Amino acid sequence: MSENKDLEQLGEFGLIDHLKSKFSTVQPTTIQGIGDDCAVIEISDTEAMVVTTDMLVEGVHFNLMYTPLKHLGYKAVVVNLSDVCAMNAKPEQITVSIAFSSKYPLEAIEELYAGIKAACEHYGVDLVGGDTSTSYTGLTISITAIGRAKKNKIVYRSGAKDFDLVVVTGDLGAAYMGLQVLEREKEVFKSNPSIQPELDGYDYVIQRQLKPEARKDVVQFLQELDVTPTSMIDISDGLASEILHICKSSKVGCHIYDEKIPIDGSTSLAAIEFNLDPATCALNGGEDYELLFTVKQADYEKIKGNPHMTVIGHITDERDGCYFIDKNGSAITLKAQGWNHFNA
Ligand code: ADP
Ligand code: MG
């Protein structure tokens, strides 16, 4: 009981910090251990390999009532490739480990792997191994992704500096609204299975939830623009949580402006229908798998007007703190919702 309470108090990130404090690295090839989107391992004087693992657990990360297995396989790969992109690296290989009930039909596993294959083809990565086990508690998928980059092009969470600009790719909040729509239709279906789901007009937000993409294209654009971000992270847990990771790792503060946050019109419409503030969905929703990065002011001209990138704020001194400036100009302290925030 008391141990559970400790875990609750620590939260996911506190637990990771606690575990990390018990280990130190001894290999000179370990450039970056626990604490970034990927570990970084030296492979030559100029090149490094990046490695990341993400696990999707039935009932926690997905619900098979409304998640097609093919989409699930695709998403399981994407969430890992997104972490590789967040290091400004190019994904090359994945391994896939699955645990599932022995009652599963072969077709179900084939569907899952059809999605995994589609992602491998789309992103040009090779499936090179994995593991298979029985599960008594539902489906679990754990994927490891491996990528490569020039050592001097790797971007960490820790490099943001005072006055840097804060940039986000694509638009935010849609995946969270997609989840709200799917959850609502699930409840309607449970109470009356003869009612057809009402999904018209929600295509974009549902697609963002069920079939996200990793911004490998943005890594390419940045290279073409000759911009190396000073820090970068992918948005898996919501903008607020991710900018706080950058600020903590970089020992800086920030100002993020409500009016600058890119939100698709269909996300705003869905949010308003659900009595939610669209900005709150962007800040706390998560699963957008967009990239959040900082650049030097001198690089502004190179990214200005780029349709994939929006400047949403700037970095400040650590002592100034981390603030969200709302549409009335009021500064609100940024807070991460932490784990299990979907249950709140
Ligand atoms: P992301 O959201 O980018 O996948 P996480 O928040 O899951 O990152 O993890 C943050 C860091 O902690 C990463 O470096 C990850 O490898 C590490 N990490 C997470 N869980 C564990 C664990 N159980 N043991 C060791 N390292 C972990
Ligand atoms: Mg990440």
Short mmCIF file of C-alpha atoms and ligand atoms in Angstrom, two decimals:
data_model
loop_
_atom_site.label_atom_id
_atom_site.label_comp_id
_atom_site.label_asym_id
_atom_site.label_seq_id
_atom_site.Cartn_x
_atom_site.Cartn_y
_atom_site.Cartn_z
CA MET A 1 0.00 0.00 0.00
CA SER A 2 2.63 2.53 1.08
CA GLU A 3 4.77 1.52 -1.91
CA ASN A 4 1.89 2.27 -4.26
CA LYS A 5 1.52 5.66 -2.65
CA ASP A 6 5.24 6.32 -3.24
CA LEU A 7 4.85 5.39 -6.90
CA GLU A 8 1.84 7.66 -7.29
CA GLN A 9 3.75 10.55 -5.74
CA LEU A 10 6.81 9.95 -7.92
CA GLY A 11 4.82 9.73 -11.15
CA GLU A 12 6.26 8.30 -14.37
CA PHE A 13 9.06 10.84 -14.77
CA GLY A 14 9.96 10.85 -11.07
CA LEU A 15 10.22 7.06 -11.19
CA ILE A 16 12.51 7.19 -14.25
CA ASP A 17 14.74 9.78 -12.50
CA HIS A 18 14.77 7.61 -9.36
CA LEU A 19 15.81 4.49 -11.34
CA LYS A 20 18.36 6.46 -13.34
CA SER A 21 20.06 7.72 -10.16
CA LYS A 22 21.01 4.13 -9.29
CA PHE A 23 22.98 3.62 -12.51
CA SER A 24 26.03 5.22 -14.02
CA THR A 25 27.42 4.50 -17.48
CA VAL A 26 30.88 2.95 -17.89
CA GLN A 27 31.24 2.48 -21.65
CA PRO A 28 33.00 5.31 -23.48
CA THR A 29 30.70 4.62 -26.45
CA THR A 30 27.62 5.58 -24.38
CA ILE A 31 27.23 9.23 -25.36
CA GLN A 32 23.70 9.65 -23.94
CA GLY A 33 21.97 7.23 -21.57
CA ILE A 34 18.55 7.53 -19.93
CA GLY A 35 16.87 10.91 -20.23
CA ASP A 36 16.37 11.84 -23.87
CA ASP A 37 14.08 10.60 -26.66
CA CYS A 38 16.78 8.07 -27.62
CA ALA A 39 20.01 6.74 -26.21
CA VAL A 40 23.02 7.78 -28.30
CA ILE A 41 25.84 5.31 -28.95
CA GLU A 42 29.08 6.15 -30.73
CA ILE A 43 29.84 4.03 -33.80
CA SER A 44 32.74 6.01 -35.28
CA ASP A 45 34.56 9.32 -34.84
CA THR A 46 31.83 11.10 -36.75
CA GLU A 47 28.71 8.90 -36.51
CA ALA A 48 26.36 7.68 -33.80
CA MET A 49 23.51 5.23 -33.50
CA VAL A 50 20.32 6.19 -31.64
CA VAL A 51 18.10 3.61 -29.90
CA THR A 52 14.60 3.89 -28.40
CA THR A 53 11.91 1.53 -27.08
CA ASP A 54 8.19 2.14 -26.65
CA MET A 55 5.55 -0.27 -25.44
CA LEU A 56 1.82 -0.23 -26.22
CA VAL A 57 -0.41 -2.08 -23.74
CA GLU A 58 -4.03 -3.06 -24.41
CA GLY A 59 -6.42 -1.18 -22.13
CA VAL A 60 -3.78 1.46 -21.36
CA HIS A 61 -2.63 2.71 -24.78
CA PHE A 62 -5.27 1.27 -27.07
CA ASN A 63 -8.76 -0.19 -27.09
CA LEU A 64 -9.40 -2.92 -29.64
CA MET A 65 -13.11 -1.99 -29.76
CA TYR A 66 -12.27 0.89 -32.08
CA THR A 67 -8.63 0.34 -33.04
CA PRO A 68 -8.16 -1.73 -36.20
CA LEU A 69 -5.16 -4.06 -35.70
CA LYS A 70 -3.56 -2.83 -38.91
CA HIS A 71 -3.65 0.76 -37.64
CA LEU A 72 -2.30 -0.39 -34.29
CA GLY A 73 0.70 -2.05 -35.95
CA TYR A 74 1.37 1.09 -37.96
CA LYS A 75 1.09 3.36 -34.91
CA ALA A 76 3.31 1.13 -32.77
CA VAL A 77 6.11 1.63 -35.32
CA VAL A 78 5.43 5.36 -35.75
CA VAL A 79 5.65 6.21 -32.03
CA ASN A 80 9.18 4.76 -32.01
CA LEU A 81 10.31 6.39 -35.27
CA SER A 82 9.04 9.69 -33.87
CA ASP A 83 11.61 9.43 -31.03
CA VAL A 84 14.37 8.76 -33.59
CA CYS A 85 13.30 11.87 -35.54
CA ALA A 86 13.31 13.86 -32.28
CA MET A 87 17.10 13.29 -32.14
CA ASN A 88 17.41 14.71 -35.70
CA ALA A 89 18.40 11.18 -36.79
CA LYS A 90 17.33 8.87 -39.61
CA PRO A 91 15.49 5.66 -38.59
CA GLU A 92 16.90 2.47 -40.14
CA GLN A 93 15.81 -0.68 -38.27
CA ILE A 94 13.15 -1.91 -35.83
CA THR A 95 12.59 -5.01 -33.71
CA VAL A 96 9.06 -6.00 -32.70
CA SER A 97 8.07 -7.98 -29.59
CA ILE A 98 4.48 -9.07 -29.03
CA ALA A 99 2.58 -10.90 -26.30
CA PHE A 100 -0.97 -12.04 -27.04
CA SER A 101 -3.60 -14.58 -26.03
CA SER A 102 -3.21 -18.07 -27.48
CA LYS A 103 -6.86 -17.70 -28.55
CA TYR A 104 -5.95 -15.03 -31.11
CA PRO A 105 -6.66 -16.10 -34.70
CA LEU A 106 -3.71 -16.06 -37.11
CA GLU A 107 -5.54 -13.41 -39.18
CA ALA A 108 -5.39 -10.98 -36.25
CA ILE A 109 -1.60 -11.24 -35.99
CA GLU A 110 -1.37 -10.96 -39.77
CA GLU A 111 -3.42 -7.74 -39.67
CA LEU A 112 -1.13 -6.30 -36.98
CA TYR A 113 1.92 -7.17 -39.07
CA ALA A 114 0.31 -5.75 -42.24
CA GLY A 115 0.30 -2.40 -40.40
CA ILE A 116 3.88 -2.88 -39.21
CA LYS A 117 4.90 -3.66 -42.80
CA ALA A 118 3.09 -0.61 -44.18
CA ALA A 119 5.02 1.60 -41.72
CA CYS A 120 8.33 -0.12 -42.58
CA GLU A 121 7.69 0.56 -46.27
CA HIS A 122 6.52 4.14 -45.75
CA TYR A 123 9.54 5.08 -43.61
CA GLY A 124 12.08 2.84 -45.34
CA VAL A 125 13.04 0.88 -42.21
CA ASP A 126 13.82 -2.83 -41.88
CA LEU A 127 12.22 -5.22 -39.41
CA VAL A 128 15.26 -7.15 -38.13
CA GLY A 129 14.01 -9.17 -35.15
CA GLY A 130 11.81 -9.35 -32.08
CA ASP A 131 10.24 -11.76 -29.64
CA THR A 132 6.92 -13.59 -29.30
CA SER A 133 5.14 -14.63 -26.11
CA THR A 134 1.76 -15.68 -24.76
CA SER A 135 -0.17 -13.18 -22.63
CA TYR A 136 -3.03 -13.74 -20.17
CA THR A 137 -3.85 -10.03 -19.90
CA GLY A 138 -4.33 -8.76 -23.44
CA LEU A 139 -2.12 -7.65 -26.25
CA THR A 140 1.23 -5.92 -25.65
CA ILE A 141 3.51 -4.61 -28.41
CA SER A 142 7.02 -3.42 -27.64
CA ILE A 143 9.10 -1.96 -30.45
CA THR A 144 12.72 -0.87 -30.50
CA ALA A 145 13.87 1.51 -33.22
CA ILE A 146 17.46 2.16 -34.28
CA GLY A 147 18.63 5.19 -36.23
CA ARG A 148 21.77 6.96 -37.33
CA ALA A 149 23.11 10.50 -37.47
CA LYS A 150 26.32 12.47 -37.69
CA LYS A 151 27.42 13.05 -34.10
CA ASN A 152 27.49 16.82 -34.53
CA LYS A 153 23.93 16.85 -35.95
CA ILE A 154 22.28 15.00 -33.05
CA VAL A 155 19.89 17.24 -31.15
CA TYR A 156 19.26 16.70 -27.43
CA ARG A 157 16.58 17.99 -25.09
CA SER A 158 19.29 19.87 -23.23
CA GLY A 159 20.59 22.44 -25.74
CA ALA A 160 18.01 25.28 -25.56
CA LYS A 161 19.47 28.71 -24.71
CA ASP A 162 18.00 32.00 -23.51
CA PHE A 163 16.33 33.93 -26.42
CA ASP A 164 16.01 30.84 -28.69
CA LEU A 165 12.70 30.57 -30.54
CA VAL A 166 10.32 27.70 -29.70
CA VAL A 167 8.95 25.99 -32.83
CA VAL A 168 6.34 23.27 -33.31
CA THR A 169 5.56 21.28 -36.47
CA GLY A 170 2.09 20.56 -37.92
CA ASP A 171 -0.88 21.15 -35.64
CA LEU A 172 -1.74 20.01 -32.11
CA GLY A 173 -4.65 18.59 -30.15
CA ALA A 174 -6.26 16.59 -32.97
CA ALA A 175 -5.24 13.12 -31.76
CA TYR A 176 -6.74 13.84 -28.34
CA MET A 177 -10.03 15.00 -29.89
CA GLY A 178 -10.03 11.87 -32.09
CA LEU A 179 -9.78 9.80 -28.93
CA GLN A 180 -12.70 11.71 -27.35
CA VAL A 181 -14.89 11.05 -30.41
CA LEU A 182 -13.98 7.34 -30.50
CA GLU A 183 -14.59 6.97 -26.74
CA ARG A 184 -17.98 8.68 -27.05
CA GLU A 185 -19.05 6.38 -29.89
CA LYS A 186 -17.85 3.37 -27.90
CA GLU A 187 -20.15 4.34 -25.01
CA VAL A 188 -23.08 4.87 -27.41
CA PHE A 189 -22.41 1.46 -28.97
CA LYS A 190 -22.18 -0.23 -25.56
CA SER A 191 -25.59 1.12 -24.55
CA ASN A 192 -27.21 0.26 -27.89
CA PRO A 193 -25.24 -1.89 -30.37
CA SER A 194 -27.78 -1.25 -33.16
CA ILE A 195 -26.86 2.46 -33.38
CA GLN A 196 -24.34 3.22 -36.14
CA PRO A 197 -21.31 5.28 -35.05
CA GLU A 198 -21.51 9.05 -35.78
CA LEU A 199 -18.05 9.62 -37.25
CA ASP A 200 -18.86 11.94 -40.18
CA GLY A 201 -16.96 15.22 -40.03
CA TYR A 202 -14.42 13.82 -37.57
CA ASP A 203 -12.18 12.19 -40.21
CA TYR A 204 -9.15 14.35 -39.52
CA VAL A 205 -9.11 14.02 -35.73
CA ILE A 206 -9.81 10.27 -35.88
CA GLN A 207 -7.05 9.75 -38.42
CA ARG A 208 -4.65 11.68 -36.19
CA GLN A 209 -5.52 9.34 -33.30
CA LEU A 210 -5.53 6.02 -35.17
CA LYS A 211 -2.85 6.63 -37.80
CA PRO A 212 -0.30 9.22 -36.66
CA GLU A 213 2.88 9.88 -38.64
CA ALA A 214 6.47 10.49 -37.51
CA ARG A 215 7.93 13.76 -38.84
CA LYS A 216 10.81 12.19 -40.76
CA ASP A 217 10.04 14.79 -43.44
CA VAL A 218 10.82 17.60 -40.99
CA VAL A 219 14.26 16.12 -40.23
CA GLN A 220 14.86 16.29 -43.99
CA PHE A 221 13.48 19.88 -44.29
CA LEU A 222 15.74 21.04 -41.45
CA GLN A 223 18.74 19.57 -43.22
CA GLU A 224 17.76 21.25 -46.50
CA LEU A 225 17.26 24.59 -44.69
CA ASP A 226 20.65 24.12 -43.00
CA VAL A 227 19.04 24.53 -39.58
CA THR A 228 20.19 22.43 -36.63
CA PRO A 229 17.80 22.97 -33.72
CA THR A 230 19.41 23.74 -30.36
CA SER A 231 17.05 21.27 -28.64
CA MET A 232 14.27 18.92 -29.74
CA ILE A 233 11.66 16.46 -28.41
CA ASP A 234 8.62 14.77 -29.95
CA ILE A 235 5.12 15.52 -28.64
CA SER A 236 3.79 12.28 -27.21
CA ASP A 237 2.41 13.58 -23.90
CA GLY A 238 1.17 17.06 -24.86
CA LEU A 239 2.92 20.36 -25.50
CA ALA A 240 3.05 21.39 -21.81
CA SER A 241 4.80 18.22 -20.66
CA GLU A 242 7.29 18.30 -23.55
CA ILE A 243 8.31 21.97 -23.30
CA LEU A 244 8.85 21.41 -19.57
CA HIS A 245 11.17 18.48 -20.41
CA ILE A 246 13.19 20.77 -22.69
CA CYS A 247 13.28 23.55 -20.08
CA LYS A 248 14.31 21.17 -17.28
CA SER A 249 17.02 19.46 -19.37
CA SER A 250 18.29 22.78 -20.75
CA LYS A 251 17.98 24.68 -17.43
CA VAL A 252 15.97 27.49 -19.04
CA GLY A 253 12.49 29.02 -18.80
CA CYS A 254 9.98 29.79 -21.59
CA HIS A 255 7.05 31.85 -22.76
CA ILE A 256 4.52 29.99 -24.93
CA TYR A 257 1.74 32.04 -26.54
CA ASP A 258 -1.81 30.67 -26.70
CA GLU A 259 -2.64 32.64 -29.89
CA LYS A 260 0.37 31.12 -31.73
CA ILE A 261 -0.38 27.43 -31.10
CA PRO A 262 -1.37 25.78 -34.41
CA ILE A 263 -4.72 24.02 -34.08
CA ASP A 264 -6.68 22.63 -37.04
CA GLY A 265 -10.21 24.02 -37.53
CA SER A 266 -11.76 20.57 -37.17
CA THR A 267 -9.93 20.08 -33.84
CA SER A 268 -11.32 23.38 -32.52
CA LEU A 269 -14.85 22.49 -33.66
CA ALA A 270 -14.70 19.08 -31.98
CA ALA A 271 -13.22 20.58 -28.79
CA ILE A 272 -15.96 23.19 -28.54
CA GLU A 273 -18.58 20.48 -29.08
CA PHE A 274 -17.05 18.56 -26.15
CA ASN A 275 -16.94 21.73 -24.02
CA LEU A 276 -13.15 21.71 -24.05
CA ASP A 277 -10.77 24.59 -24.68
CA PRO A 278 -8.83 23.79 -27.90
CA ALA A 279 -5.61 25.16 -26.35
CA THR A 280 -6.01 22.79 -23.39
CA CYS A 281 -6.25 19.87 -25.85
CA ALA A 282 -2.98 21.01 -27.46
CA LEU A 283 -1.25 21.54 -24.11
CA ASN A 284 -2.36 18.37 -22.35
CA GLY A 285 -3.81 16.03 -24.98
CA GLY A 286 -0.78 14.27 -26.40
CA GLU A 287 -0.20 11.65 -29.10
CA ASP A 288 0.29 14.29 -31.80
CA TYR A 289 3.80 12.99 -32.60
CA GLU A 290 4.78 16.41 -33.91
CA LEU A 291 8.26 17.78 -33.19
CA LEU A 292 8.90 20.57 -30.70
CA PHE A 293 12.26 22.29 -31.07
CA THR A 294 14.21 25.46 -30.38
CA VAL A 295 16.33 27.42 -32.86
CA LYS A 296 18.68 30.37 -32.56
CA GLN A 297 17.12 33.75 -33.41
CA ALA A 298 19.59 33.93 -36.31
CA ASP A 299 17.78 30.97 -37.96
CA TYR A 300 14.39 32.72 -37.94
CA GLU A 301 14.68 33.88 -41.56
CA LYS A 302 15.22 30.25 -42.68
CA ILE A 303 12.05 28.90 -41.07
CA LYS A 304 9.82 31.99 -41.42
CA GLY A 305 6.70 31.20 -43.44
CA ASN A 306 7.49 27.47 -43.62
CA PRO A 307 4.08 25.74 -43.79
CA HIS A 308 5.29 22.87 -41.54
CA MET A 309 6.72 25.02 -38.72
CA THR A 310 5.18 27.56 -36.35
CA VAL A 311 7.02 29.76 -33.84
CA ILE A 312 4.98 29.54 -30.62
CA GLY A 313 7.22 31.29 -28.12
CA HIS A 314 10.74 31.83 -26.88
CA ILE A 315 13.19 30.61 -24.27
CA THR A 316 13.93 32.72 -21.20
CA ASP A 317 16.30 32.57 -18.24
CA GLU A 318 15.65 29.64 -15.90
CA ARG A 319 14.86 32.01 -13.01
CA ASP A 320 11.96 33.52 -15.03
CA GLY A 321 10.05 30.20 -15.01
CA CYS A 322 7.87 28.50 -17.66
CA TYR A 323 4.73 30.34 -18.70
CA PHE A 324 1.76 30.02 -21.00
CA ILE A 325 0.53 33.46 -22.09
CA ASP A 326 -3.23 33.30 -22.68
CA LYS A 327 -5.22 35.38 -25.18
CA ASN A 328 -5.76 38.13 -22.58
CA GLY A 329 -2.01 38.40 -22.01
CA SER A 330 -2.12 36.72 -18.58
CA ALA A 331 0.89 34.53 -17.75
CA ILE A 332 -0.08 31.10 -16.39
CA THR A 333 2.54 28.73 -14.95
CA LEU A 334 2.93 25.73 -17.26
CA LYS A 335 2.16 22.40 -15.62
CA ALA A 336 2.51 18.87 -16.96
CA GLN A 337 -0.44 16.61 -16.33
CA GLY A 338 1.88 13.63 -15.75
CA TRP A 339 0.97 10.05 -16.37
CA ASN A 340 -2.54 8.64 -16.50
CA HIS A 341 -3.86 12.11 -17.21
CA PHE A 342 -6.45 10.60 -19.52
CA ASN A 343 -8.06 9.05 -16.43
CA ALA A 344 -8.34 12.39 -14.67
P1 ADP B 1 9.54 9.18 -24.69
O1 ADP B 1 8.21 9.77 -24.28
O2 ADP B 1 10.34 10.07 -25.56
O3 ADP B 1 9.42 7.77 -25.24
P2 ADP B 1 9.93 8.44 -21.97
O4 ADP B 1 9.29 9.52 -21.19
O5 ADP B 1 9.20 7.17 -22.21
O6 ADP B 1 10.41 9.07 -23.36
O7 ADP B 1 11.32 8.09 -21.33
C1 ADP B 1 12.24 9.10 -20.94
C2 ADP B 1 13.62 8.47 -20.79
O8 ADP B 1 13.61 7.45 -19.78
C3 ADP B 1 14.13 7.78 -22.04
O9 ADP B 1 15.52 8.01 -22.11
C4 ADP B 1 13.83 6.31 -21.78
O10 ADP B 1 14.72 5.47 -22.48
C5 ADP B 1 14.04 6.19 -20.29
N1 ADP B 1 13.23 5.14 -19.64
C6 ADP B 1 11.88 5.03 -19.60
N2 ADP B 1 11.49 3.97 -18.88
C7 ADP B 1 12.62 3.36 -18.45
C8 ADP B 1 12.90 2.22 -17.66
N3 ADP B 1 11.91 1.46 -17.17
N4 ADP B 1 14.19 1.89 -17.42
C9 ADP B 1 15.20 2.64 -17.92
N5 ADP B 1 15.02 3.74 -18.67
C10 ADP B 1 13.75 4.12 -18.94
MG MG B 2 9.83 11.24 -27.13
#
